[in-house]
GROMACS .gro file of C-alpha atoms in nm:
model
  484
    1MET     CA    1   3.370   3.497   3.733
    2PHE     CA    2   3.157   3.186   3.736
    3LYS     CA    3   3.165   2.947   3.443
    4LYS     CA    4   2.836   2.831   3.305
    5ASN     CA    5   2.774   2.465   3.382
    6GLU     CA    6   2.762   2.256   3.066
    7SER     CA    7   2.616   1.910   3.065
    8SER     CA    8   2.860   1.648   2.945
    9PRO     CA    9   2.772   1.464   2.625
   10ARG     CA   10   2.578   1.146   2.687
   11THR     CA   11   2.741   0.811   2.614
   12LYS     CA   12   2.574   0.644   2.319
   13ARG     CA   13   2.528   0.271   2.282
   14LYS     CA   14   2.344   0.025   2.062
   15PRO     CA   15   2.022  -0.119   2.197
   16SER     CA   16   2.030  -0.474   2.330
   17VAL     CA   17   1.860  -0.746   2.127
   18LEU     CA   18   1.566  -0.736   2.367
   19GLU     CA   19   1.540  -0.358   2.340
   20ALA     CA   20   1.559  -0.365   1.960
   21PHE     CA   21   1.291  -0.631   1.925
   22SER     CA   22   1.078  -0.467   2.193
   23THR     CA   23   1.006  -0.176   1.957
   24LEU     CA   24   0.863  -0.418   1.703
   25ILE     CA   25   0.673  -0.620   1.966
   26PHE     CA   26   0.532  -0.309   2.133
   27MET     CA   27   0.420  -0.165   1.800
   28ILE     CA   28   0.248  -0.484   1.686
   29THR     CA   29   0.083  -0.520   2.028
   30MET     CA   30  -0.052  -0.166   2.022
   31PHE     CA   31  -0.193  -0.194   1.672
   32GLY     CA   32  -0.335  -0.536   1.756
   33LEU     CA   33  -0.520  -0.382   2.051
   34GLY     CA   34  -0.633  -0.107   1.818
   35VAL     CA   35  -0.799  -0.365   1.592
   36VAL     CA   36  -0.964  -0.548   1.882
   37TYR     CA   37  -1.092  -0.239   2.064
   38SER     CA   38  -1.142  -0.009   1.762
   39MET     CA   39  -0.886   0.248   1.879
   40ASN     CA   40  -0.758   0.526   1.654
   41TYR     CA   41  -0.433   0.435   1.473
   42VAL     CA   42  -0.298   0.790   1.480
   43SER     CA   43  -0.319   0.813   1.859
   44LEU     CA   44  -0.167   0.466   1.896
   45THR     CA   45   0.123   0.573   1.675
   46VAL     CA   46   0.199   0.861   1.913
   47ILE     CA   47   0.222   0.609   2.199
   48VAL     CA   48   0.459   0.392   1.993
   49ILE     CA   49   0.674   0.698   1.915
   50ALA     CA   50   0.690   0.783   2.287
   51TYR     CA   51   0.810   0.431   2.369
   52THR     CA   52   1.073   0.441   2.095
   53ALA     CA   53   1.191   0.786   2.206
   54LEU     CA   54   1.236   0.657   2.564
   55LEU     CA   55   1.445   0.373   2.425
   56GLY     CA   56   1.648   0.625   2.226
   57TYR     CA   57   1.706   0.826   2.543
   58ARG     CA   58   1.822   0.509   2.723
   59CYS     CA   59   2.070   0.453   2.440
   60GLY     CA   60   2.219   0.799   2.495
   61TYR     CA   61   2.042   1.011   2.234
   62THR     CA   62   1.883   1.347   2.308
   63TRP     CA   63   1.545   1.455   2.178
   64LYS     CA   64   1.719   1.714   1.962
   65GLU     CA   65   1.925   1.441   1.794
   66MET     CA   66   1.613   1.228   1.745
   67GLU     CA   67   1.427   1.520   1.590
   68ALA     CA   68   1.719   1.581   1.355
   69ALA     CA   69   1.708   1.215   1.245
   70VAL     CA   70   1.334   1.241   1.192
   71GLY     CA   71   1.378   1.560   0.991
   72ASP     CA   72   1.631   1.387   0.770
   73ARG     CA   73   1.394   1.093   0.719
   74ILE     CA   74   1.102   1.322   0.633
   75GLY     CA   75   1.320   1.523   0.397
   76LYS     CA   76   1.418   1.209   0.206
   77SER     CA   77   1.058   1.091   0.203
   78MET     CA   78   0.896   1.406   0.064
   79PRO     CA   79   0.835   1.237  -0.275
   80VAL     CA   80   0.624   0.973  -0.097
   81ILE     CA   81   0.427   1.241   0.088
   82MET     CA   82   0.366   1.434  -0.233
   83ILE     CA   83   0.246   1.117  -0.407
   84LEU     CA   84  -0.015   1.068  -0.134
   85LEU     CA   85  -0.144   1.422  -0.181
   86ALA     CA   86  -0.131   1.385  -0.561
   87ILE     CA   87  -0.347   1.072  -0.539
   88GLY     CA   88  -0.617   1.262  -0.351
   89PHE     CA   89  -0.593   1.544  -0.607
   90MET     CA   90  -0.621   1.296  -0.897
   91VAL     CA   91  -0.909   1.092  -0.753
   92GLY     CA   92  -1.123   1.402  -0.703
   93ALA     CA   93  -1.051   1.512  -1.059
   94LEU     CA   94  -1.127   1.168  -1.205
   95MET     CA   95  -1.467   1.181  -1.036
   96PHE     CA   96  -1.523   1.534  -1.170
   97SER     CA   97  -1.438   1.431  -1.527
   98GLY     CA   98  -1.656   1.120  -1.515
   99THR     CA   99  -1.361   0.887  -1.579
  100LEU     CA  100  -1.405   0.671  -1.268
  101PRO     CA  101  -1.787   0.681  -1.290
  102MET     CA  102  -1.761   0.559  -1.652
  103LEU     CA  103  -1.537   0.269  -1.551
  104ILE     CA  104  -1.789   0.174  -1.283
  105TYR     CA  105  -2.085   0.218  -1.522
  106TYR     CA  106  -1.952  -0.006  -1.798
  107GLY     CA  107  -1.792  -0.241  -1.549
  108LEU     CA  108  -2.135  -0.308  -1.397
  109LYS     CA  109  -2.266  -0.385  -1.744
  110ILE     CA  110  -1.980  -0.612  -1.846
  111VAL     CA  111  -1.834  -0.778  -1.534
  112HIS     CA  112  -2.042  -1.042  -1.357
  113PRO     CA  113  -2.023  -1.023  -0.976
  114ARG     CA  114  -1.906  -1.385  -0.973
  115TRP     CA  115  -1.584  -1.287  -1.153
  116ILE     CA  116  -1.519  -0.945  -1.002
  117ALA     CA  117  -1.223  -1.066  -0.789
  118LEU     CA  118  -1.061  -1.243  -1.085
  119CYS     CA  119  -1.105  -0.936  -1.306
  120ALA     CA  120  -0.967  -0.712  -1.032
  121PHE     CA  121  -0.656  -0.928  -0.996
  122LEU     CA  122  -0.589  -0.950  -1.372
  123LEU     CA  123  -0.655  -0.581  -1.445
  124CYS     CA  124  -0.429  -0.461  -1.162
  125ALA     CA  125  -0.162  -0.716  -1.265
  126ILE     CA  126  -0.164  -0.590  -1.623
  127PHE     CA  127  -0.157  -0.226  -1.513
  128SER     CA  128   0.127  -0.278  -1.262
  129THR     CA  129   0.336  -0.481  -1.507
  130ALA     CA  130   0.298  -0.211  -1.772
  131THR     CA  131   0.379   0.073  -1.533
  132GLY     CA  132   0.603  -0.090  -1.270
  133THR     CA  133   0.417   0.074  -0.982
  134SER     CA  134   0.194  -0.097  -0.728
  135ASN     CA  135   0.080   0.227  -0.563
  136GLY     CA  136  -0.024   0.377  -0.895
  137SER     CA  137  -0.202   0.057  -1.000
  138ALA     CA  138  -0.399   0.032  -0.676
  139SER     CA  139  -0.484   0.404  -0.693
  140THR     CA  140  -0.626   0.381  -1.045
  141ALA     CA  141  -0.724   0.031  -1.161
  142GLY     CA  142  -0.770  -0.088  -0.802
  143LEU     CA  143  -0.979   0.213  -0.705
  144ALA     CA  144  -1.204   0.164  -1.009
  145MET     CA  145  -1.252  -0.208  -0.933
  146MET     CA  146  -1.334  -0.134  -0.568
  147GLY     CA  147  -1.594   0.120  -0.678
  148LEU     CA  148  -1.738  -0.144  -0.909
  149ALA     CA  149  -1.741  -0.407  -0.631
  150MET     CA  150  -1.913  -0.173  -0.384
  151ALA     CA  151  -2.187  -0.112  -0.640
  152MET     CA  152  -2.260  -0.486  -0.666
  153LYS     CA  153  -2.479  -0.690  -0.435
  154ASP     CA  154  -2.353  -0.996  -0.241
  155VAL     CA  155  -1.986  -0.930  -0.328
  156ASN     CA  156  -1.708  -0.995  -0.075
  157ILE     CA  157  -1.542  -0.652  -0.065
  158GLY     CA  158  -1.240  -0.787   0.127
  159LEU     CA  159  -1.178  -1.052  -0.140
  160VAL     CA  160  -1.186  -0.792  -0.419
  161ALA     CA  161  -0.955  -0.560  -0.224
  162GLY     CA  162  -0.710  -0.846  -0.169
  163ALA     CA  163  -0.725  -0.928  -0.540
  164CYS     CA  164  -0.655  -0.564  -0.632
  165TYR     CA  165  -0.361  -0.557  -0.392
  166ALA     CA  166  -0.220  -0.888  -0.515
  167GLY     CA  167  -0.247  -0.784  -0.879
  168SER     CA  168  -0.082  -0.450  -0.803
  169ILE     CA  169   0.225  -0.606  -0.639
  170PHE     CA  170   0.255  -0.875  -0.910
  171GLY     CA  171   0.385  -0.625  -1.163
  172ASP     CA  172   0.589  -0.442  -0.902
  173LYS     CA  173   0.782  -0.764  -0.845
  174ILE     CA  174   0.847  -0.854  -1.207
  175SER     CA  175   0.835  -0.538  -1.418
  176PRO     CA  176   1.168  -0.391  -1.537
  177LEU     CA  177   1.010  -0.050  -1.472
  178SER     CA  178   0.965  -0.122  -1.099
  179ASP     CA  179   1.200   0.062  -0.863
  180THR     CA  180   1.217  -0.236  -0.623
  181THR     CA  181   1.304  -0.470  -0.910
  182VAL     CA  182   1.584  -0.239  -1.019
  183LEU     CA  183   1.705  -0.193  -0.661
  184ALA     CA  184   1.706  -0.565  -0.575
  185SER     CA  185   1.913  -0.650  -0.881
  186MET     CA  186   2.147  -0.353  -0.833
  187ILE     CA  187   2.227  -0.409  -0.464
  188THR     CA  188   2.307  -0.777  -0.526
  189GLY     CA  189   2.515  -0.712  -0.838
  190ASN     CA  190   2.289  -0.892  -1.086
  191ASP     CA  191   2.165  -0.807  -1.433
  192ILE     CA  192   1.804  -0.690  -1.403
  193PHE     CA  193   1.674  -0.932  -1.667
  194ASP     CA  194   1.857  -1.226  -1.507
  195HIS     CA  195   1.688  -1.122  -1.185
  196ILE     CA  196   1.344  -1.102  -1.351
  197ARG     CA  197   1.384  -1.448  -1.507
  198HIS     CA  198   1.479  -1.592  -1.168
  199MET     CA  199   1.200  -1.395  -1.000
  200ALA     CA  200   0.948  -1.547  -1.239
  201LYS     CA  201   1.007  -1.891  -1.081
  202THR     CA  202   0.813  -1.783  -0.773
  203VAL     CA  203   0.595  -1.504  -0.912
  204VAL     CA  204   0.447  -1.675  -1.221
  205PRO     CA  205   0.340  -2.001  -1.046
  206ALA     CA  206   0.193  -1.790  -0.764
  207MET     CA  207   0.000  -1.584  -1.017
  208LEU     CA  208  -0.139  -1.892  -1.194
  209LEU     CA  209  -0.241  -2.054  -0.866
  210SER     CA  210  -0.409  -1.729  -0.760
  211VAL     CA  211  -0.611  -1.727  -1.083
  212VAL     CA  212  -0.723  -2.084  -1.010
  213ILE     CA  213  -0.828  -1.980  -0.656
  214TYR     CA  214  -1.028  -1.682  -0.782
  215ILE     CA  215  -1.200  -1.901  -1.044
  216ALA     CA  216  -1.282  -2.164  -0.780
  217LEU     CA  217  -1.419  -1.899  -0.543
  218GLY     CA  218  -1.627  -1.751  -0.825
  219LEU     CA  219  -1.777  -2.088  -0.917
  220SER     CA  220  -1.856  -2.165  -0.554
  221ALA     CA  221  -2.018  -1.827  -0.480
  222SER     CA  222  -2.378  -1.949  -0.460
  223SER     CA  223  -2.500  -1.625  -0.298
  224VAL     CA  224  -2.404  -1.410  -0.596
  225SER     CA  225  -2.716  -1.288  -0.773
  226GLU     CA  226  -2.766  -1.337  -1.146
  227GLY     CA  227  -2.831  -1.028  -1.357
  228HIS     CA  228  -2.884  -0.676  -1.224
  229ASN     CA  229  -3.090  -0.620  -0.913
  230GLU     CA  230  -3.301  -0.311  -0.849
  231SER     CA  231  -3.024  -0.132  -0.660
  232THR     CA  232  -2.773  -0.183  -0.941
  233LEU     CA  233  -3.023  -0.069  -1.204
  234ALA     CA  234  -3.095   0.243  -0.998
  235LEU     CA  235  -2.722   0.315  -0.971
  236LEU     CA  236  -2.675   0.275  -1.347
  237GLU     CA  237  -2.965   0.511  -1.413
  238THR     CA  238  -2.826   0.769  -1.169
  239LEU     CA  239  -2.476   0.761  -1.322
  240ASP     CA  240  -2.621   0.783  -1.673
  241SER     CA  241  -2.815   1.097  -1.582
  242MET     CA  242  -2.518   1.265  -1.410
  243PHE     CA  243  -2.245   1.217  -1.671
  244LYS     CA  244  -2.190   1.192  -2.047
  245TRP     CA  245  -1.990   0.894  -2.171
  246ASN     CA  246  -1.719   0.921  -2.433
  247PRO     CA  247  -1.376   0.758  -2.496
  248ILE     CA  248  -1.220   1.101  -2.428
  249LEU     CA  249  -1.273   1.026  -2.060
  250PHE     CA  250  -0.990   0.771  -2.084
  251LEU     CA  251  -0.733   1.046  -2.152
  252PRO     CA  252  -0.624   1.084  -1.784
  253ILE     CA  253  -0.564   0.706  -1.762
  254VAL     CA  254  -0.373   0.707  -2.092
  255PHE     CA  255  -0.160   0.993  -1.962
  256ILE     CA  256  -0.072   0.791  -1.649
  257LEU     CA  257   0.023   0.488  -1.859
  258TRP     CA  258   0.236   0.704  -2.089
  259GLY     CA  259   0.413   0.868  -1.796
  260SER     CA  260   0.485   0.535  -1.630
  261LEU     CA  261   0.616   0.371  -1.946
  262THR     CA  262   0.842   0.667  -2.022
  263ARG     CA  263   0.964   0.682  -1.659
  264LYS     CA  264   0.839   1.033  -1.592
  265ASN     CA  265   0.816   1.164  -1.234
  266THR     CA  266   0.525   0.989  -1.059
  267THR     CA  267   0.407   1.297  -0.868
  268LEU     CA  268   0.400   1.514  -1.179
  269ILE     CA  269   0.214   1.245  -1.373
  270LEU     CA  270  -0.055   1.213  -1.105
  271PHE     CA  271  -0.103   1.589  -1.083
  272GLY     CA  272  -0.097   1.613  -1.463
  273SER     CA  273  -0.364   1.347  -1.492
  274GLY     CA  274  -0.574   1.544  -1.245
  275PHE     CA  275  -0.547   1.863  -1.449
  276ILE     CA  276  -0.646   1.679  -1.768
  277ALA     CA  277  -0.948   1.538  -1.586
  278LEU     CA  278  -1.035   1.887  -1.458
  279PHE     CA  279  -1.055   2.029  -1.811
  280ILE     CA  280  -1.258   1.729  -1.931
  281GLY     CA  281  -1.507   1.793  -1.652
  282VAL     CA  282  -1.535   2.159  -1.749
  283PHE     CA  283  -1.533   2.144  -2.130
  284TYR     CA  284  -1.700   1.806  -2.190
  285GLN     CA  285  -1.920   1.738  -1.887
  286GLY     CA  286  -2.018   2.106  -1.862
  287PHE     CA  287  -1.939   2.153  -1.492
  288SER     CA  288  -1.813   2.488  -1.367
  289PHE     CA  289  -1.442   2.564  -1.341
  290SER     CA  290  -1.476   2.697  -0.985
  291ASP     CA  291  -1.642   2.371  -0.875
  292GLY     CA  292  -1.358   2.180  -1.038
  293ILE     CA  293  -1.096   2.376  -0.845
  294ASN     CA  294  -1.282   2.306  -0.521
  295VAL     CA  295  -1.308   1.936  -0.606
  296LEU     CA  296  -0.930   1.911  -0.631
  297TYR     CA  297  -0.909   1.998  -0.264
  298SER     CA  298  -1.235   1.893  -0.098
  299GLY     CA  299  -1.347   1.609  -0.328
  300PHE     CA  300  -1.647   1.553  -0.553
  301GLU     CA  301  -1.995   1.655  -0.435
  302SER     CA  302  -2.312   1.547  -0.609
  303ASP     CA  303  -2.468   1.893  -0.636
  304ILE     CA  304  -2.191   1.990  -0.880
  305VAL     CA  305  -2.388   1.819  -1.159
  306LEU     CA  306  -2.664   2.080  -1.133
  307THR     CA  307  -2.447   2.318  -1.337
  308ALA     CA  308  -2.473   2.089  -1.640
  309HIS     CA  309  -2.801   1.915  -1.550
  310PRO     CA  310  -3.026   2.169  -1.368
  311ASN     CA  311  -3.320   1.926  -1.372
  312PHE     CA  312  -3.129   1.650  -1.195
  313ASN     CA  313  -3.314   1.541  -0.880
  314LEU     CA  314  -3.060   1.524  -0.598
  315GLU     CA  315  -3.314   1.398  -0.347
  316ALA     CA  316  -3.398   1.098  -0.565
  317MET     CA  317  -3.030   1.016  -0.613
  318ASP     CA  318  -2.944   0.653  -0.542
  319PRO     CA  319  -2.760   0.628  -0.203
  320SER     CA  320  -2.497   0.391  -0.346
  321ALA     CA  321  -2.408   0.654  -0.606
  322VAL     CA  322  -2.352   0.912  -0.332
  323LYS     CA  323  -2.124   0.670  -0.146
  324LEU     CA  324  -1.928   0.590  -0.462
  325LEU     CA  325  -1.889   0.941  -0.601
  326GLU     CA  326  -1.839   1.174  -0.305
  327ARG     CA  327  -1.472   1.112  -0.239
  328GLY     CA  328  -1.126   1.230  -0.341
  329GLY     CA  329  -0.951   1.564  -0.305
  330ILE     CA  330  -0.634   1.663  -0.121
  331SER     CA  331  -0.823   1.703   0.205
  332ASP     CA  332  -0.938   1.342   0.183
  333MET     CA  333  -0.572   1.242   0.237
  334SER     CA  334  -0.524   1.462   0.546
  335LYS     CA  335  -0.556   1.176   0.794
  336THR     CA  336  -0.325   0.967   0.577
  337PHE     CA  337  -0.074   1.252   0.565
  338ILE     CA  338  -0.074   1.292   0.945
  339MET     CA  339  -0.030   0.919   0.995
  340VAL     CA  340   0.264   0.909   0.753
  341MET     CA  341   0.437   1.193   0.935
  342PHE     CA  342   0.405   1.011   1.268
  343CYS     CA  343   0.531   0.689   1.111
  344PHE     CA  344   0.841   0.872   0.993
  345TYR     CA  345   0.898   0.982   1.353
  346PHE     CA  346   0.898   0.620   1.465
  347ALA     CA  347   1.117   0.496   1.179
  348GLY     CA  348   1.367   0.783   1.212
  349ILE     CA  349   1.420   0.727   1.586
  350ALA     CA  350   1.438   0.346   1.552
  351GLU     CA  351   1.697   0.375   1.275
  352LEU     CA  352   1.904   0.633   1.468
  353CYS     CA  353   1.919   0.407   1.775
  354GLY     CA  354   2.048   0.115   1.570
  355CYS     CA  355   1.744  -0.110   1.614
  356LEU     CA  356   1.755  -0.224   1.250
  357GLU     CA  357   2.123  -0.317   1.265
  358VAL     CA  358   2.080  -0.512   1.591
  359ILE     CA  359   1.781  -0.705   1.455
  360LEU     CA  360   1.973  -0.800   1.139
  361ASP     CA  361   2.282  -0.911   1.332
  362TYR     CA  362   2.071  -1.127   1.561
  363LEU     CA  363   1.873  -1.296   1.282
  364SER     CA  364   2.191  -1.378   1.086
  365LYS     CA  365   2.301  -1.608   1.369
  366PHE     CA  366   2.026  -1.854   1.278
  367VAL     CA  367   2.173  -1.929   0.933
  368LYS     CA  368   2.283  -2.292   0.930
  369GLY     CA  369   2.230  -2.391   0.568
  370GLN     CA  370   2.074  -2.293   0.236
  371GLY     CA  371   1.714  -2.331   0.350
  372SER     CA  372   1.763  -2.140   0.671
  373LEU     CA  373   1.951  -1.869   0.480
  374ILE     CA  374   1.652  -1.810   0.251
  375PHE     CA  375   1.414  -1.823   0.547
  376VAL     CA  376   1.620  -1.583   0.762
  377THR     CA  377   1.662  -1.344   0.468
  378GLY     CA  378   1.285  -1.335   0.426
  379ILE     CA  379   1.214  -1.286   0.798
  380ALA     CA  380   1.484  -1.017   0.823
  381THR     CA  381   1.335  -0.831   0.525
  382VAL     CA  382   0.988  -0.833   0.683
  383ALA     CA  383   1.133  -0.720   1.020
  384LEU     CA  384   1.323  -0.436   0.852
  385ILE     CA  385   1.008  -0.315   0.679
  386ALA     CA  386   0.810  -0.341   1.003
  387VAL     CA  387   1.062  -0.129   1.195
  388GLY     CA  388   1.191   0.094   0.916
  389GLY     CA  389   0.859   0.135   0.736
  390SER     CA  390   1.023   0.123   0.393
  391SER     CA  391   1.080  -0.151   0.136
  392THR     CA  392   1.369   0.051  -0.003
  393VAL     CA  393   1.552   0.054   0.332
  394ALA     CA  394   1.484  -0.319   0.377
  395LEU     CA  395   1.620  -0.410   0.034
  396LEU     CA  396   1.929  -0.193   0.075
  397MET     CA  397   2.017  -0.314   0.424
  398GLY     CA  398   1.917  -0.676   0.363
  399GLY     CA  399   2.108  -0.693   0.036
  400THR     CA  400   2.419  -0.536   0.186
  401LEU     CA  401   2.422  -0.761   0.494
  402PHE     CA  402   2.341  -1.097   0.333
  403LYS     CA  403   2.530  -1.065   0.003
  404THR     CA  404   2.860  -1.175   0.160
  405LYS     CA  405   2.688  -1.464   0.337
  406TYR     CA  406   2.544  -1.597   0.011
  407GLU     CA  407   2.882  -1.574  -0.160
  408GLU     CA  408   3.058  -1.747   0.133
  409MET     CA  409   2.812  -2.036   0.115
  410GLY     CA  410   2.848  -2.065  -0.265
  411ILE     CA  411   2.487  -1.964  -0.328
  412ASP     CA  412   2.425  -1.738  -0.626
  413THR     CA  413   2.316  -1.388  -0.527
  414LEU     CA  414   2.029  -1.418  -0.775
  415ASN     CA  415   1.865  -1.619  -0.499
  416LEU     CA  416   1.923  -1.325  -0.265
  417SER     CA  417   1.772  -1.068  -0.501
  418ARG     CA  418   1.471  -1.292  -0.556
  419THR     CA  419   1.420  -1.350  -0.184
  420LEU     CA  420   1.443  -0.978  -0.111
  421GLU     CA  421   1.161  -0.915  -0.356
  422ASP     CA  422   0.960  -1.225  -0.261
  423PHE     CA  423   0.929  -1.097   0.095
  424GLY     CA  424   1.001  -0.725   0.058
  425THR     CA  425   0.803  -0.599  -0.240
  426GLY     CA  426   0.446  -0.547  -0.127
  427CYS     CA  427   0.500  -0.655   0.233
  428SER     CA  428   0.471  -0.303   0.371
  429GLY     CA  429   0.111  -0.288   0.251
  430PHE     CA  430   0.015  -0.536   0.523
  431MET     CA  431   0.141  -0.308   0.800
  432PRO     CA  432  -0.097  -0.024   0.896
  433TRP     CA  433   0.185   0.194   1.032
  434THR     CA  434   0.380   0.215   0.704
  435SER     CA  435   0.318   0.472   0.432
  436SER     CA  436   0.219   0.196   0.188
  437GLY     CA  437  -0.018   0.038   0.438
  438ILE     CA  438  -0.184   0.373   0.496
  439LEU     CA  439  -0.215   0.438   0.123
  440TYR     CA  440  -0.372   0.100   0.044
  441GLN     CA  441  -0.626   0.142   0.324
  442SER     CA  442  -0.720   0.478   0.170
  443VAL     CA  443  -0.770   0.361  -0.189
  444LEU     CA  444  -0.900   0.004  -0.130
  445PHE     CA  445  -1.125   0.094   0.167
  446VAL     CA  446  -1.036  -0.207   0.387
  447PRO     CA  447  -0.793  -0.261   0.679
  448THR     CA  448  -0.448  -0.402   0.606
  449THR     CA  449  -0.543  -0.719   0.795
  450THR     CA  450  -0.807  -0.783   0.528
  451LEU     CA  451  -0.548  -0.736   0.253
  452LEU     CA  452  -0.322  -0.990   0.424
  453GLN     CA  453  -0.609  -1.236   0.454
  454TYR     CA  454  -0.714  -1.226   0.089
  455SER     CA  455  -0.383  -1.166  -0.091
  456PHE     CA  456  -0.338  -1.532  -0.180
  457PHE     CA  457  -0.065  -1.439  -0.425
  458SER     CA  458   0.162  -1.313  -0.145
  459TRP     CA  459   0.115  -1.624   0.068
  460ILE     CA  460   0.193  -1.852  -0.226
  461VAL     CA  461   0.509  -1.656  -0.316
  462TRP     CA  462   0.636  -1.687   0.043
  463ILE     CA  463   0.562  -2.061   0.055
  464LEU     CA  464   0.734  -2.122  -0.279
  465ALA     CA  465   1.040  -1.918  -0.178
  466ILE     CA  466   1.089  -2.116   0.145
  467THR     CA  467   1.015  -2.449  -0.029
  468TYR     CA  468   1.271  -2.377  -0.300
  469GLY     CA  469   1.528  -2.286  -0.035
  470PHE     CA  470   1.500  -2.610   0.162
  471SER     CA  471   1.449  -2.838  -0.140
  472GLY     CA  472   1.707  -2.679  -0.370
  473LYS     CA  473   1.454  -2.656  -0.652
  474CYS     CA  474   1.464  -2.351  -0.881
  475MET     CA  475   1.787  -2.231  -0.718
  476THR     CA  476   2.094  -2.102  -0.906
  477TYR     CA  477   2.457  -2.193  -0.829
  478GLY     CA  478   2.805  -2.123  -0.959
  479ARG     CA  479   2.718  -1.826  -1.182
  480LYS     CA  480   2.979  -1.557  -1.236
  481LYS     CA  481   2.897  -1.247  -1.031
  482THR     CA  482   2.869  -0.893  -1.160
  483SER     CA  483   3.060  -0.635  -0.958
  484ILE     CA  484   2.885  -0.320  -0.838
   0.00000   0.00000   0.00000
């Protein structure tokens, strides 16, 4: 009898520092080339996954083990995936009901193009503070402001998108309803309201300075036209002939606010808002139910209005209205969905190999004092998000690793929880390979590099955090710790 040959189990090891950082360097290089040469991000992500898988194989892991790790990551991330699909569902329905068109219509009448960026920042900041969610704020208030900006002439779309993004992450950093705010305080053993008060020392000055910047940019915008031009007037006329306006159209937005304030499941709230909008479109706007069902998947199409307005002239429809309205639906998120799945492949393999742990251990060696501790914590948080693709993972790992270091150096862990949020909350939106980065590109219609360029709020928060660390200003010492 012959025994079947069995391959011996492979010896597993951690990646070297160079190997661990090479995944981050290779990924950034590939996406940088993608920007320069206009290459597809999805295809580039497959190349990054292949490189990371080869590294995993060098570290002793089989493809079967890597797939298992990826499956576990995807399983844990299903709520994120469902939120992406729910956003597409909701956006299509909000177009069908006339809710988003109404916000654009009255926004064009009320908001001057000179102040569109300031209004976008403040509206998204208010919405995110009330709800505690940056994704939800960008997908509702941000989406409406971007539609408004695209309907205006001589408006810097990138600036408005950056303002929407900055306002959305403002509330996510400071709201007691925010999951990252709760997580940062929990992992460091601090009371959430102590954390928020300490967080305000970077977030509030950054917000006020951002407002000053947006006002200054508005005053200096000499190219912005006064009053409504012919294109804007044509758009207003088109929207007015396609939809009926009534406060009832705000019901889907009110439902989202209610769900966020009462801490209901985000996915269910987004789908619920979509269903409310569907019925408004049918029973108030007069569109057909079958068209509404199709909109939920394929997005809004202009010829739908013929059901309620048979005399509407589609051929004479203003082109800017077509561009603004024909969007949304689950299918509109298909590319986003595919990209997210590939990103989970990368993150799952990188985490399995130990890249995150090696990067953290290496960065911790550069801590020499209070200032460098704050700086290294911030850099480590950004690196963790870049490799792991998740703010949650970065906060958990960063808080666990650095908490002991802060206590050993006699530095209150409130400074740790603040630093984790200063650099972690909202950072993933600047990275096109993360689920947040993909989402923001979808709802704000600009690349993540544009968001990074115009999110003045984020830059100011980072500068203040590092300045406080090296100067000792606005730092906390000698406070009794809360055990977790």
